[in-house]
PDB file of C-alpha atoms in Angstrom:
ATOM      1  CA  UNK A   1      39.307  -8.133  -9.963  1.00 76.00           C
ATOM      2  CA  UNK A   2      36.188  -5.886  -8.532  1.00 86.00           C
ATOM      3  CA  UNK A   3      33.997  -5.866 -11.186  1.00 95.00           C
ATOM      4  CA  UNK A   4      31.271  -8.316 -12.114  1.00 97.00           C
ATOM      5  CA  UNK A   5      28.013  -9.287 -12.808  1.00 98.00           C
ATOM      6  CA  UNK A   6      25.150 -11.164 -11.032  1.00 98.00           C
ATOM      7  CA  UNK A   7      22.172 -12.642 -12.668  1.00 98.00           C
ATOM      8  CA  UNK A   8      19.674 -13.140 -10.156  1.00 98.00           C
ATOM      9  CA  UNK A   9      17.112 -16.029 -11.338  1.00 98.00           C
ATOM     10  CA  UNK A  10      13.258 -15.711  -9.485  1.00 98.00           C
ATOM     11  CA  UNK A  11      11.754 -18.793 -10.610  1.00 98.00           C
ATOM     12  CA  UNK A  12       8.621 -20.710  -9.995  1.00 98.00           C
ATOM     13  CA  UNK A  13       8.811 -23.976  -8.068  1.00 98.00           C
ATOM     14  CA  UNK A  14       7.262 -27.153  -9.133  1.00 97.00           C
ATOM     15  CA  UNK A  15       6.649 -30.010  -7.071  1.00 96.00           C
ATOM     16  CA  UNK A  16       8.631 -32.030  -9.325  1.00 96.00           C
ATOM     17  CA  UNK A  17      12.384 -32.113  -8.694  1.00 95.00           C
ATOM     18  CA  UNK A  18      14.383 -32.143 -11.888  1.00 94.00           C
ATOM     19  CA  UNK A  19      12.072 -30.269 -13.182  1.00 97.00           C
ATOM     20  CA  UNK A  20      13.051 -27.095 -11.391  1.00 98.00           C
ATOM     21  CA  UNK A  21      16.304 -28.062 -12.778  1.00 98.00           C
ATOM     22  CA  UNK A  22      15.519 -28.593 -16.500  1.00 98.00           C
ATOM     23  CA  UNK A  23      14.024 -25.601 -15.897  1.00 98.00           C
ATOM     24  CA  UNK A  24      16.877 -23.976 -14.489  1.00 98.00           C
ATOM     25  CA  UNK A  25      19.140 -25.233 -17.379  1.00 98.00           C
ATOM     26  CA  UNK A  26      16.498 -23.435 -19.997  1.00 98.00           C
ATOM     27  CA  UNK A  27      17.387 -20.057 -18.019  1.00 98.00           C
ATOM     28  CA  UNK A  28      20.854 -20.585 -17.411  1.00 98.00           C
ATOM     29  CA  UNK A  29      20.982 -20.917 -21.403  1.00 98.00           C
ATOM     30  CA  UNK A  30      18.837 -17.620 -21.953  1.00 97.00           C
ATOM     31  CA  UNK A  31      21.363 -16.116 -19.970  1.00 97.00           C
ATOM     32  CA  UNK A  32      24.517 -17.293 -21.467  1.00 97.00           C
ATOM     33  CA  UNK A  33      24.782 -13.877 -24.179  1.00 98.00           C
ATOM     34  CA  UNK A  34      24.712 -11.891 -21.269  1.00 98.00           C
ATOM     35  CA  UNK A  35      27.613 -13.329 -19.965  1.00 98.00           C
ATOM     36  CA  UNK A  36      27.025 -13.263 -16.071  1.00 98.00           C
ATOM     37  CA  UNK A  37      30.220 -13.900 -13.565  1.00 98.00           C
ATOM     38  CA  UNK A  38      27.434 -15.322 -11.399  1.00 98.00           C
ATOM     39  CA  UNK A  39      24.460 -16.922 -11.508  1.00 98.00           C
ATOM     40  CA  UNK A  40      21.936 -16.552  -8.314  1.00 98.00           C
ATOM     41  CA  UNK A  41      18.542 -18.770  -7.404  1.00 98.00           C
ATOM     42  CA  UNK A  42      16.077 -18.639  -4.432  1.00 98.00           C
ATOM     43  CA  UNK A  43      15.944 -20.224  -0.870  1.00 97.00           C
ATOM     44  CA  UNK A  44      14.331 -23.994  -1.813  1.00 97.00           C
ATOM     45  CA  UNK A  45      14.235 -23.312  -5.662  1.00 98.00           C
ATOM     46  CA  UNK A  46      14.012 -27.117  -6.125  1.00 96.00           C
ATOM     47  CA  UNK A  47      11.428 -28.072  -3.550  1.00 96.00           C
ATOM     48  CA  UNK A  48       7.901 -26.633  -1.839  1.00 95.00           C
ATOM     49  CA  UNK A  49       8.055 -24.515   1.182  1.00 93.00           C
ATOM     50  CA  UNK A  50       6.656 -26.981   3.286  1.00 91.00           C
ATOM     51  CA  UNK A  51       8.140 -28.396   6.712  1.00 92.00           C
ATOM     52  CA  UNK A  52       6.715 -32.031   5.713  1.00 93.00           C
ATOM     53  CA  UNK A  53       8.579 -32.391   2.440  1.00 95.00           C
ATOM     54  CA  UNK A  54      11.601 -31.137   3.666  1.00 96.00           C
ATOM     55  CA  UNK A  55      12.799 -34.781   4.360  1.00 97.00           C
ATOM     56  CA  UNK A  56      11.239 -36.306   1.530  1.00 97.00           C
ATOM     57  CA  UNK A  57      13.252 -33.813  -0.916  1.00 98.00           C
ATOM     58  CA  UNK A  58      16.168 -34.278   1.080  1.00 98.00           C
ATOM     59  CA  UNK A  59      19.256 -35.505  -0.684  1.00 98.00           C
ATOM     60  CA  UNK A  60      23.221 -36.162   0.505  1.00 98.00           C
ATOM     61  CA  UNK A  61      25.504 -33.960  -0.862  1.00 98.00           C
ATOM     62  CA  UNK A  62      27.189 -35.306  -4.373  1.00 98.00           C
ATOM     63  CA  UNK A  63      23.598 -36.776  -4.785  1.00 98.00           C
ATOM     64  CA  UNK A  64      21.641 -35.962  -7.987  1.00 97.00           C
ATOM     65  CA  UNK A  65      20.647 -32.063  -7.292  1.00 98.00           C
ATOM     66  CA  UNK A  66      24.250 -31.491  -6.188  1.00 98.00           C
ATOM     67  CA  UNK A  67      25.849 -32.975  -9.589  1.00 98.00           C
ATOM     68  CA  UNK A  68      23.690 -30.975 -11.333  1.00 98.00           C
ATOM     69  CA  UNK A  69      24.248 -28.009 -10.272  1.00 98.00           C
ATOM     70  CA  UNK A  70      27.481 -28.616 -10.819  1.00 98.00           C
ATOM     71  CA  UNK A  71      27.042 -29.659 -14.375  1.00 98.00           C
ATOM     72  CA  UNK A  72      25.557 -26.511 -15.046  1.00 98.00           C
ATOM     73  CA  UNK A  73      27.957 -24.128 -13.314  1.00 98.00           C
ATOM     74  CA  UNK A  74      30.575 -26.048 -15.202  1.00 98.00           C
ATOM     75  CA  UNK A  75      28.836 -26.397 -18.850  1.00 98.00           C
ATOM     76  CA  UNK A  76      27.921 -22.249 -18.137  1.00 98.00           C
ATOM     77  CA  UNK A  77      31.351 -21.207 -17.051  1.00 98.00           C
ATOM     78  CA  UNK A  78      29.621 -19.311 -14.162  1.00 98.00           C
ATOM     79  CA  UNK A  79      29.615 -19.250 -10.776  1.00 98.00           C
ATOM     80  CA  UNK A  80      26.542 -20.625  -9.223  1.00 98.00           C
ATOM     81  CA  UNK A  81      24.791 -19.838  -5.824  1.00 98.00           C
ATOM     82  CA  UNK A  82      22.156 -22.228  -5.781  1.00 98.00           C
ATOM     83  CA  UNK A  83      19.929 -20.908  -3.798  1.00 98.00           C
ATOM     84  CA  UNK A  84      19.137 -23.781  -1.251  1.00 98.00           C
ATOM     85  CA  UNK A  85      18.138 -27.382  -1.104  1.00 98.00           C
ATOM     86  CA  UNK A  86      17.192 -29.792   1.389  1.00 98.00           C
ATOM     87  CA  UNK A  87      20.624 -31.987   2.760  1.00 98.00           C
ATOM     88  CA  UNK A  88      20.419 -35.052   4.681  1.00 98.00           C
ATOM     89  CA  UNK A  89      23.742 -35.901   6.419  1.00 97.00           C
ATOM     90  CA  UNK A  90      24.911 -39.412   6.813  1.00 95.00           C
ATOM     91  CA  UNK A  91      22.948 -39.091  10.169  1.00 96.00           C
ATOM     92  CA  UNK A  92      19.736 -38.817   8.791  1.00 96.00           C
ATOM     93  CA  UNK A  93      19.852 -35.265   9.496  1.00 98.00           C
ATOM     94  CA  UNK A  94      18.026 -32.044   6.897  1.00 98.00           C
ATOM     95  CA  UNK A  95      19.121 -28.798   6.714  1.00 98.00           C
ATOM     96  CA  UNK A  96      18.213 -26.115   4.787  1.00 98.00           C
ATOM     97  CA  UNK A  97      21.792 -26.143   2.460  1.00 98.00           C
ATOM     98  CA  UNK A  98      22.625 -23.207   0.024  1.00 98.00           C
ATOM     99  CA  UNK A  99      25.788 -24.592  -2.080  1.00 98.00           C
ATOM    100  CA  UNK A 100      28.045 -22.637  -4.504  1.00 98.00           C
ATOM    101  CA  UNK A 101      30.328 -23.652  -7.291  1.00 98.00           C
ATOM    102  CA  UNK A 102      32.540 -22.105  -9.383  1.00 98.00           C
ATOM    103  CA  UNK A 103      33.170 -21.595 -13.151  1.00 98.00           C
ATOM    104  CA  UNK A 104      34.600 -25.352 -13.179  1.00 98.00           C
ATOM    105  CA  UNK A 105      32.056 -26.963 -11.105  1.00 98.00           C
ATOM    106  CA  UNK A 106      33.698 -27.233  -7.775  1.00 98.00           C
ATOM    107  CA  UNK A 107      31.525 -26.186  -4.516  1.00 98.00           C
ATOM    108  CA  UNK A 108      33.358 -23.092  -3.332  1.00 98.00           C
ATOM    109  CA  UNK A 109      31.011 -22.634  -0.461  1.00 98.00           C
ATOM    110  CA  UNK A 110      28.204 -24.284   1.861  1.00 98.00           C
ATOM    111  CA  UNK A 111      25.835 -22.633   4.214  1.00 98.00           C
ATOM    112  CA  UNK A 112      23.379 -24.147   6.146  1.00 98.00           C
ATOM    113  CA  UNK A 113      21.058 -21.974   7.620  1.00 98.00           C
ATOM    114  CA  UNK A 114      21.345 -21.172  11.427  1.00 98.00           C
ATOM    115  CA  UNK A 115      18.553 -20.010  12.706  1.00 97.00           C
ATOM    116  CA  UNK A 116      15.420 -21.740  12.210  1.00 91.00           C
ATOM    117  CA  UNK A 117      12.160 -20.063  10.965  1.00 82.00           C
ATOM    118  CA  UNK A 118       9.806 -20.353  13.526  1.00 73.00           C
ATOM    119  CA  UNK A 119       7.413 -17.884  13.797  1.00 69.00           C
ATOM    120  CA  UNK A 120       4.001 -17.696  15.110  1.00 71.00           C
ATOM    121  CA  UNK A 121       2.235 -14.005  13.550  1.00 64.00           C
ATOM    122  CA  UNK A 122      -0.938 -13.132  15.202  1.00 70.00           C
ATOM    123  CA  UNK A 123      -3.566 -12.942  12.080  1.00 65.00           C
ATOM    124  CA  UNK A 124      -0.282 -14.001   9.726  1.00 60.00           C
ATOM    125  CA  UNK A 125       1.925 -16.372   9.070  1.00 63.00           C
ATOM    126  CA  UNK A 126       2.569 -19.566  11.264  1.00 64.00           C
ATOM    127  CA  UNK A 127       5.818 -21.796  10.384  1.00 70.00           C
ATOM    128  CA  UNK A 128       7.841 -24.330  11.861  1.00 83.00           C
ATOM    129  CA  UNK A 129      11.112 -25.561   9.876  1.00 86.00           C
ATOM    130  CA  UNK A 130      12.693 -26.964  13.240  1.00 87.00           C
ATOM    131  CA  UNK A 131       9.958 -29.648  13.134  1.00 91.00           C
ATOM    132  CA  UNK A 132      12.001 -31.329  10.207  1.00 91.00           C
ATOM    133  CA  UNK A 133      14.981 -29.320   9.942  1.00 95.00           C
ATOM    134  CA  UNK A 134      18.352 -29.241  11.708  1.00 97.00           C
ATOM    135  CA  UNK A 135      20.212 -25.880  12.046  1.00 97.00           C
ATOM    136  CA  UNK A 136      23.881 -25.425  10.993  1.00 98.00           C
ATOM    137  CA  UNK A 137      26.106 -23.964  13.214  1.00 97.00           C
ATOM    138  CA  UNK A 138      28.373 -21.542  11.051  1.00 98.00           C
ATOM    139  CA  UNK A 139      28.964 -17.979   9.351  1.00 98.00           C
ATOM    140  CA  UNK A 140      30.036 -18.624   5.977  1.00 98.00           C
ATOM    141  CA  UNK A 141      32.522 -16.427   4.240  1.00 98.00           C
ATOM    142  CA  UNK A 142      33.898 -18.128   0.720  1.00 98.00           C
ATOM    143  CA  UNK A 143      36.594 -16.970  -1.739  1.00 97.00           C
ATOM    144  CA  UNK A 144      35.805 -16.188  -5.318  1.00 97.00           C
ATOM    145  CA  UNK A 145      37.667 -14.568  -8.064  1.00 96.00           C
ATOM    146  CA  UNK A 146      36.305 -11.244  -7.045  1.00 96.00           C
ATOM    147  CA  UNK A 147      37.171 -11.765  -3.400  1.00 96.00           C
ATOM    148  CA  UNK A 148      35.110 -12.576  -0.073  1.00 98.00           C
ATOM    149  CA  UNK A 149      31.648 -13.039  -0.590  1.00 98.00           C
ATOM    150  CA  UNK A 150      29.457 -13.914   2.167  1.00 98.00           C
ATOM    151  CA  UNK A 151      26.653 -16.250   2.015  1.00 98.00           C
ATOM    152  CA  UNK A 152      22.946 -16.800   4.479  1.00 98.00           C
ATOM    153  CA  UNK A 153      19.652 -17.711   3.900  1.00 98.00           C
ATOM    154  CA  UNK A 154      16.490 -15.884   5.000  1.00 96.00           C
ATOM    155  CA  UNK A 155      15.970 -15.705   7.964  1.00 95.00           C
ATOM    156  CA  UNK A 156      19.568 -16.167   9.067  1.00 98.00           C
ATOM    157  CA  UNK A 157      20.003 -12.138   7.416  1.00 98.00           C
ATOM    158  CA  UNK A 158      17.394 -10.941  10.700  1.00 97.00           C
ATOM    159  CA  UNK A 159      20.583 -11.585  13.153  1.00 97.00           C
ATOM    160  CA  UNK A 160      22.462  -8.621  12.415  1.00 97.00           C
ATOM    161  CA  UNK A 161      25.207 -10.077  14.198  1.00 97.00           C
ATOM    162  CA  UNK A 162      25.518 -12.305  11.569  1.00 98.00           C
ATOM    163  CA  UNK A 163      26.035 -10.009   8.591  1.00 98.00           C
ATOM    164  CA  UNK A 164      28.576  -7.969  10.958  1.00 98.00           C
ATOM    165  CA  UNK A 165      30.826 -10.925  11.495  1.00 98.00           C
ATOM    166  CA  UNK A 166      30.375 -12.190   7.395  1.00 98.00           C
ATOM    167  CA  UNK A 167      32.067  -8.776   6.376  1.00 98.00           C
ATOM    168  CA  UNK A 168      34.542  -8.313   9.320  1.00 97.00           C
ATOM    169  CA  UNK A 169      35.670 -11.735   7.294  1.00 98.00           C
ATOM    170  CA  UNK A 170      36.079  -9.910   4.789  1.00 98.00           C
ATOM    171  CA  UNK A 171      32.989  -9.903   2.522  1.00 98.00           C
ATOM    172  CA  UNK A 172      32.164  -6.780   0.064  1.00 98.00           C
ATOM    173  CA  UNK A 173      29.020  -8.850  -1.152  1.00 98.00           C
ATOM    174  CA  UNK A 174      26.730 -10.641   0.697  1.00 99.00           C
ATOM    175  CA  UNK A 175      23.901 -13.354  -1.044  1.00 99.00           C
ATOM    176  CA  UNK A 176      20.981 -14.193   0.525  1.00 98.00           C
ATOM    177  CA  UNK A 177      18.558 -16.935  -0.999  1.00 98.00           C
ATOM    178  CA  UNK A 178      15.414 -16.306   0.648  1.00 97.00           C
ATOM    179  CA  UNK A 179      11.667 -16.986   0.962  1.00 94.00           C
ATOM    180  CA  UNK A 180       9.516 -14.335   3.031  1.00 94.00           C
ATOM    181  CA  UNK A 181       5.768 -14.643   2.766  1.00 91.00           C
ATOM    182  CA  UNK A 182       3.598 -12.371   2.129  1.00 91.00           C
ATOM    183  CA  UNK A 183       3.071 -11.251   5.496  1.00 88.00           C
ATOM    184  CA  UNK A 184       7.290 -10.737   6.450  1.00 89.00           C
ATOM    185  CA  UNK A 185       7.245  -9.337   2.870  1.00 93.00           C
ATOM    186  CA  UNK A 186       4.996  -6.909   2.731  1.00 94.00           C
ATOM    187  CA  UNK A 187       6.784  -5.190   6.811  1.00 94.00           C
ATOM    188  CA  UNK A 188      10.202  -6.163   6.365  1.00 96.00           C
ATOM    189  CA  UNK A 189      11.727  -7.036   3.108  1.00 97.00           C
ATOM    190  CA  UNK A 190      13.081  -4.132   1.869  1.00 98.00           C
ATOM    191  CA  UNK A 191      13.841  -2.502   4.860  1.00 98.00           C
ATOM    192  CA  UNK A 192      16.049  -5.171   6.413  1.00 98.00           C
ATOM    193  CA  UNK A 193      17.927  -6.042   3.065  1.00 98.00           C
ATOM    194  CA  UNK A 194      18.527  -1.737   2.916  1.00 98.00           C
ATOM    195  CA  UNK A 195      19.665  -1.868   6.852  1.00 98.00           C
ATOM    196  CA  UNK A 196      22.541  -4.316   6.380  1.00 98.00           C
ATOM    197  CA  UNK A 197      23.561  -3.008   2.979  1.00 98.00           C
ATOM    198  CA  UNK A 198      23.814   0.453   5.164  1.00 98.00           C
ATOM    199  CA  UNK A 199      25.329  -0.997   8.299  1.00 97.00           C
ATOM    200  CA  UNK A 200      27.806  -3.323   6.801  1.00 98.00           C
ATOM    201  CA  UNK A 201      28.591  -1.239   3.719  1.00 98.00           C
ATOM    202  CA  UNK A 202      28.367  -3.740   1.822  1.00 98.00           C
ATOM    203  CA  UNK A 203      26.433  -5.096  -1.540  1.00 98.00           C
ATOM    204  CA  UNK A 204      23.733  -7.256  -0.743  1.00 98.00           C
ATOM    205  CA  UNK A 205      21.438  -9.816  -3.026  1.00 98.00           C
ATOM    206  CA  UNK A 206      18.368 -11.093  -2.176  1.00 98.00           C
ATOM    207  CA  UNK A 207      16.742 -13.629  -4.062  1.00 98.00           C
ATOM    208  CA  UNK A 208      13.483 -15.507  -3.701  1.00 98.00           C
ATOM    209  CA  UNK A 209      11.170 -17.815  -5.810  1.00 97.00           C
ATOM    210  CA  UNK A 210       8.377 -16.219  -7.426  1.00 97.00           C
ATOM    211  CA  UNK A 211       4.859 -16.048  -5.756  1.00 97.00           C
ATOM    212  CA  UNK A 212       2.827 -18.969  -6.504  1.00 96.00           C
ATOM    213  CA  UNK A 213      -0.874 -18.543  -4.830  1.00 93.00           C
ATOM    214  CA  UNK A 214      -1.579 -21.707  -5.332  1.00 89.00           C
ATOM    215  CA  UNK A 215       1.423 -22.843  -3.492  1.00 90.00           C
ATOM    216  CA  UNK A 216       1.211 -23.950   0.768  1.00 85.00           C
ATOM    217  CA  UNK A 217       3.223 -21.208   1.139  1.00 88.00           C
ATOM    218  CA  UNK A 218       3.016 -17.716  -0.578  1.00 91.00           C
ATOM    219  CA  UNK A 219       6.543 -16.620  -1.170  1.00 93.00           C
ATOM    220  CA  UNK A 220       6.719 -12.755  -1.450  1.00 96.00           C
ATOM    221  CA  UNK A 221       8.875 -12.362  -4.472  1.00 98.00           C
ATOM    222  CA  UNK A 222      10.715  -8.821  -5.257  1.00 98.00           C
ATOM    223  CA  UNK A 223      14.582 -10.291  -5.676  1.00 98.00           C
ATOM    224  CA  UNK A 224      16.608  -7.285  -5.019  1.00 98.00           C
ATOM    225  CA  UNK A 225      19.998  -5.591  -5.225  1.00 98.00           C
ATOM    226  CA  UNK A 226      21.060  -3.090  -2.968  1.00 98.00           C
ATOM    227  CA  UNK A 227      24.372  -1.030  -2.980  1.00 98.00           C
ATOM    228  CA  UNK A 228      26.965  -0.367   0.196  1.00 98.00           C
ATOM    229  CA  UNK A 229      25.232   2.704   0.539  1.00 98.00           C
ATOM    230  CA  UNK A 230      22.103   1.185   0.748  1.00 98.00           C
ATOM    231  CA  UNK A 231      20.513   2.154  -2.723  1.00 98.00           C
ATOM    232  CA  UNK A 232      18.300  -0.147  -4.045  1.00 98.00           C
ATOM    233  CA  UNK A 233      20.088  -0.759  -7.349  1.00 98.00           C
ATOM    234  CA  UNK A 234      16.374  -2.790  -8.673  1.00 98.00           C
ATOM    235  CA  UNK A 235      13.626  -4.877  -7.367  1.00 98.00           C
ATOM    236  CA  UNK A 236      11.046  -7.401  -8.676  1.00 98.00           C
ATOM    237  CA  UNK A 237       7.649  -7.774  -8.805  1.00 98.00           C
ATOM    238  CA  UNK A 238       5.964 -11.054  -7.767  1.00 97.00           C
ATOM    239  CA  UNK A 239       6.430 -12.518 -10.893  1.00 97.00           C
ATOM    240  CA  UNK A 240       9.112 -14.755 -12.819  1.00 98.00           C
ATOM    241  CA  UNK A 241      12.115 -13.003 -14.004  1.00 98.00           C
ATOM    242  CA  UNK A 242      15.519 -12.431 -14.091  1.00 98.00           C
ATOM    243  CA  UNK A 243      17.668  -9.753 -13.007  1.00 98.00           C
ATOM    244  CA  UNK A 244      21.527  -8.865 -14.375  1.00 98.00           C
ATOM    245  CA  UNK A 245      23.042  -5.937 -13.330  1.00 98.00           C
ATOM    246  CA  UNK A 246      27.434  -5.049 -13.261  1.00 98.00           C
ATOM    247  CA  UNK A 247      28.831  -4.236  -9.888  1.00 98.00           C
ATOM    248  CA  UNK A 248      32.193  -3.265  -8.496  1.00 98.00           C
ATOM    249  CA  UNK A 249      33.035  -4.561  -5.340  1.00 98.00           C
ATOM    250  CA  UNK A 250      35.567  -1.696  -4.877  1.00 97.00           C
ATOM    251  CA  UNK A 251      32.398   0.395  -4.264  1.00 98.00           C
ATOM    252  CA  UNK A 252      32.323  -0.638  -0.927  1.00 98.00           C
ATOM    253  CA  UNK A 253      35.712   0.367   0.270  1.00 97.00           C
ATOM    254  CA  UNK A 254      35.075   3.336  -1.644  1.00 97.00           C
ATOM    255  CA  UNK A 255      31.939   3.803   0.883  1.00 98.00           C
ATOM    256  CA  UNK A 256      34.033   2.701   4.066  1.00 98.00           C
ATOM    257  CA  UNK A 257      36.332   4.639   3.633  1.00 97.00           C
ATOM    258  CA  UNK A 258      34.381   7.830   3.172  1.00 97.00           C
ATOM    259  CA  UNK A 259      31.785   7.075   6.008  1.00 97.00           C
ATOM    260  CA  UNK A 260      34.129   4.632   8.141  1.00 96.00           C
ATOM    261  CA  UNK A 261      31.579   2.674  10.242  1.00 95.00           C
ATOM    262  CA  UNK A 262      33.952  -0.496  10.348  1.00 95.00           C
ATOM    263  CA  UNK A 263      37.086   0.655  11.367  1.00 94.00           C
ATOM    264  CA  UNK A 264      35.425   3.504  13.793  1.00 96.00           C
ATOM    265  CA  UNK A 265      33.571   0.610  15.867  1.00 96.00           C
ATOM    266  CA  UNK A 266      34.098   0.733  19.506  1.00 96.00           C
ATOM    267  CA  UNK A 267      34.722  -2.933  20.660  1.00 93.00           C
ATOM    268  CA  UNK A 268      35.476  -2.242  24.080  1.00 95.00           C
ATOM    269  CA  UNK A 269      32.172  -0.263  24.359  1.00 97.00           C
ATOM    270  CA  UNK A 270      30.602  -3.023  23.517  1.00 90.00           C
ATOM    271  CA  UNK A 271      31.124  -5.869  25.472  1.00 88.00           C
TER     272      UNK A 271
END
């Protein structure tokens, strides 16, 4: 099965927890005529972009986000990629955690984000998530219904040794929750999301909150889709709003195999 389709939620974020989630219900509900195979959120849809409440949003997984999500994957019949949450571990640990589920609830897949976003922008943007947050240590590759999908957050996606290594896995789709600002946003976006849609030949989602201004940080919006040969399929603005388009996965192969990037690679070269 190589067809479906994504629904890719860009939401606001309030400070208050189960709010973002009544919230999400309300869309998830909206979206139910349109019958999406899968349901996509943004990088921290639940909780403020801020290093400092990291920990104080924080929950185990199973805890109260977790069983709600699955609730509403289950009570949808879609599969959910919930964009990501803080996770403490049982060592007091938080990472940045994006879980999926499936049509009956189950988590299918966990990724917590690798590479931490610190960056300090002359005249821009200055952030620090290792000052509360732990990085994971994986690549994450998880089997649907439709296959190997592959699954990072943010800035994990600027690695491109990362993508490479999600679809020589075997992923034909790769989803990224994510949150640039508005100075990563504006330089880098759509260009990187187009680069490893073109290198990897590969479908690639990229969803983010909406912009607040009021917010401690400005997220830059513009969720996008972008096909295996590196067409932007459609982009957002800034604002709230959702996005549901039908894809084929076989698309890709159908790329690789005309332009045959993958299997032409020179490993040996390499090294």
């Amino acid at each position: 099965m190589n067809g479906m389709k994504i629904a890719q939620i860009q939401s606001h974020v309030y400070s208050d927890k189960m709010k973002n989630l009544e919230q999400l219900d309300r869309q998830m509900e909206e979206l139910a005529w349109r019958k999406p195979d899968l349901v996509m959120l943004g990088e921290m849809f639940c909780c403020p972009y801020e290093t400092k409440l990291f920990p104080v949003y924080a929950e185990p997984e199973g805890g109260p986000v977790w069983r709600e999500l699955s609730r509403l994957a289950k009570g949808y019949g879609v599969c959910l990629a919930a964009g990501s949450v803080p996770e403490r571990d049982g060592e007091g640990r938080v990472y940045n955690t994006a879980y999926v589920f499936d049509r009956a609830g189950r988590q299918i897949g966990k990724h917590r984000k690798v590479h931490m976003f610190d960056i300090q922008v002359e005249g821009g943007q200055h952030f620090k998530e290792s000052e509360t947050l732990t990085p994971g240590d994986k690549c994450t590759v998880f089997d649907t219904e439709f296959g190997k999908v592959g699954l990072c957050i943010c800035f994990d996606f600027r690695f491109p040794e990362l993508a490479r290594k999600m679809v020589l896995d075997g992923a034909r789709l790769i989803l990224v929750p994510a949150a640039f600002n508005m100075t990563t946003g504006l330089a880098h976006w759509e260009l990187m999301f187009r680069s490893r849609a073109v290198d990897n030949q590969c479908f690639v989602a990229g969803t983010s909150c909406a912009r607040d201004r009021e917010a401690g940080y400005v997220a830059w919006g513009h969720t996008l889709l972008v096909s295996p040969w590196g067409d932007v399929i459609e982009e957002m603005d800034e604002r709230e709003g959702v996005m549901v388009h039908d894809i084929d996965l076989s698309y890709a192969d159908k790329v690789r195999a005309e332009l045959p990037l993958l299997s032409a690679r020179r490993e040996e070269v390499y090294r």
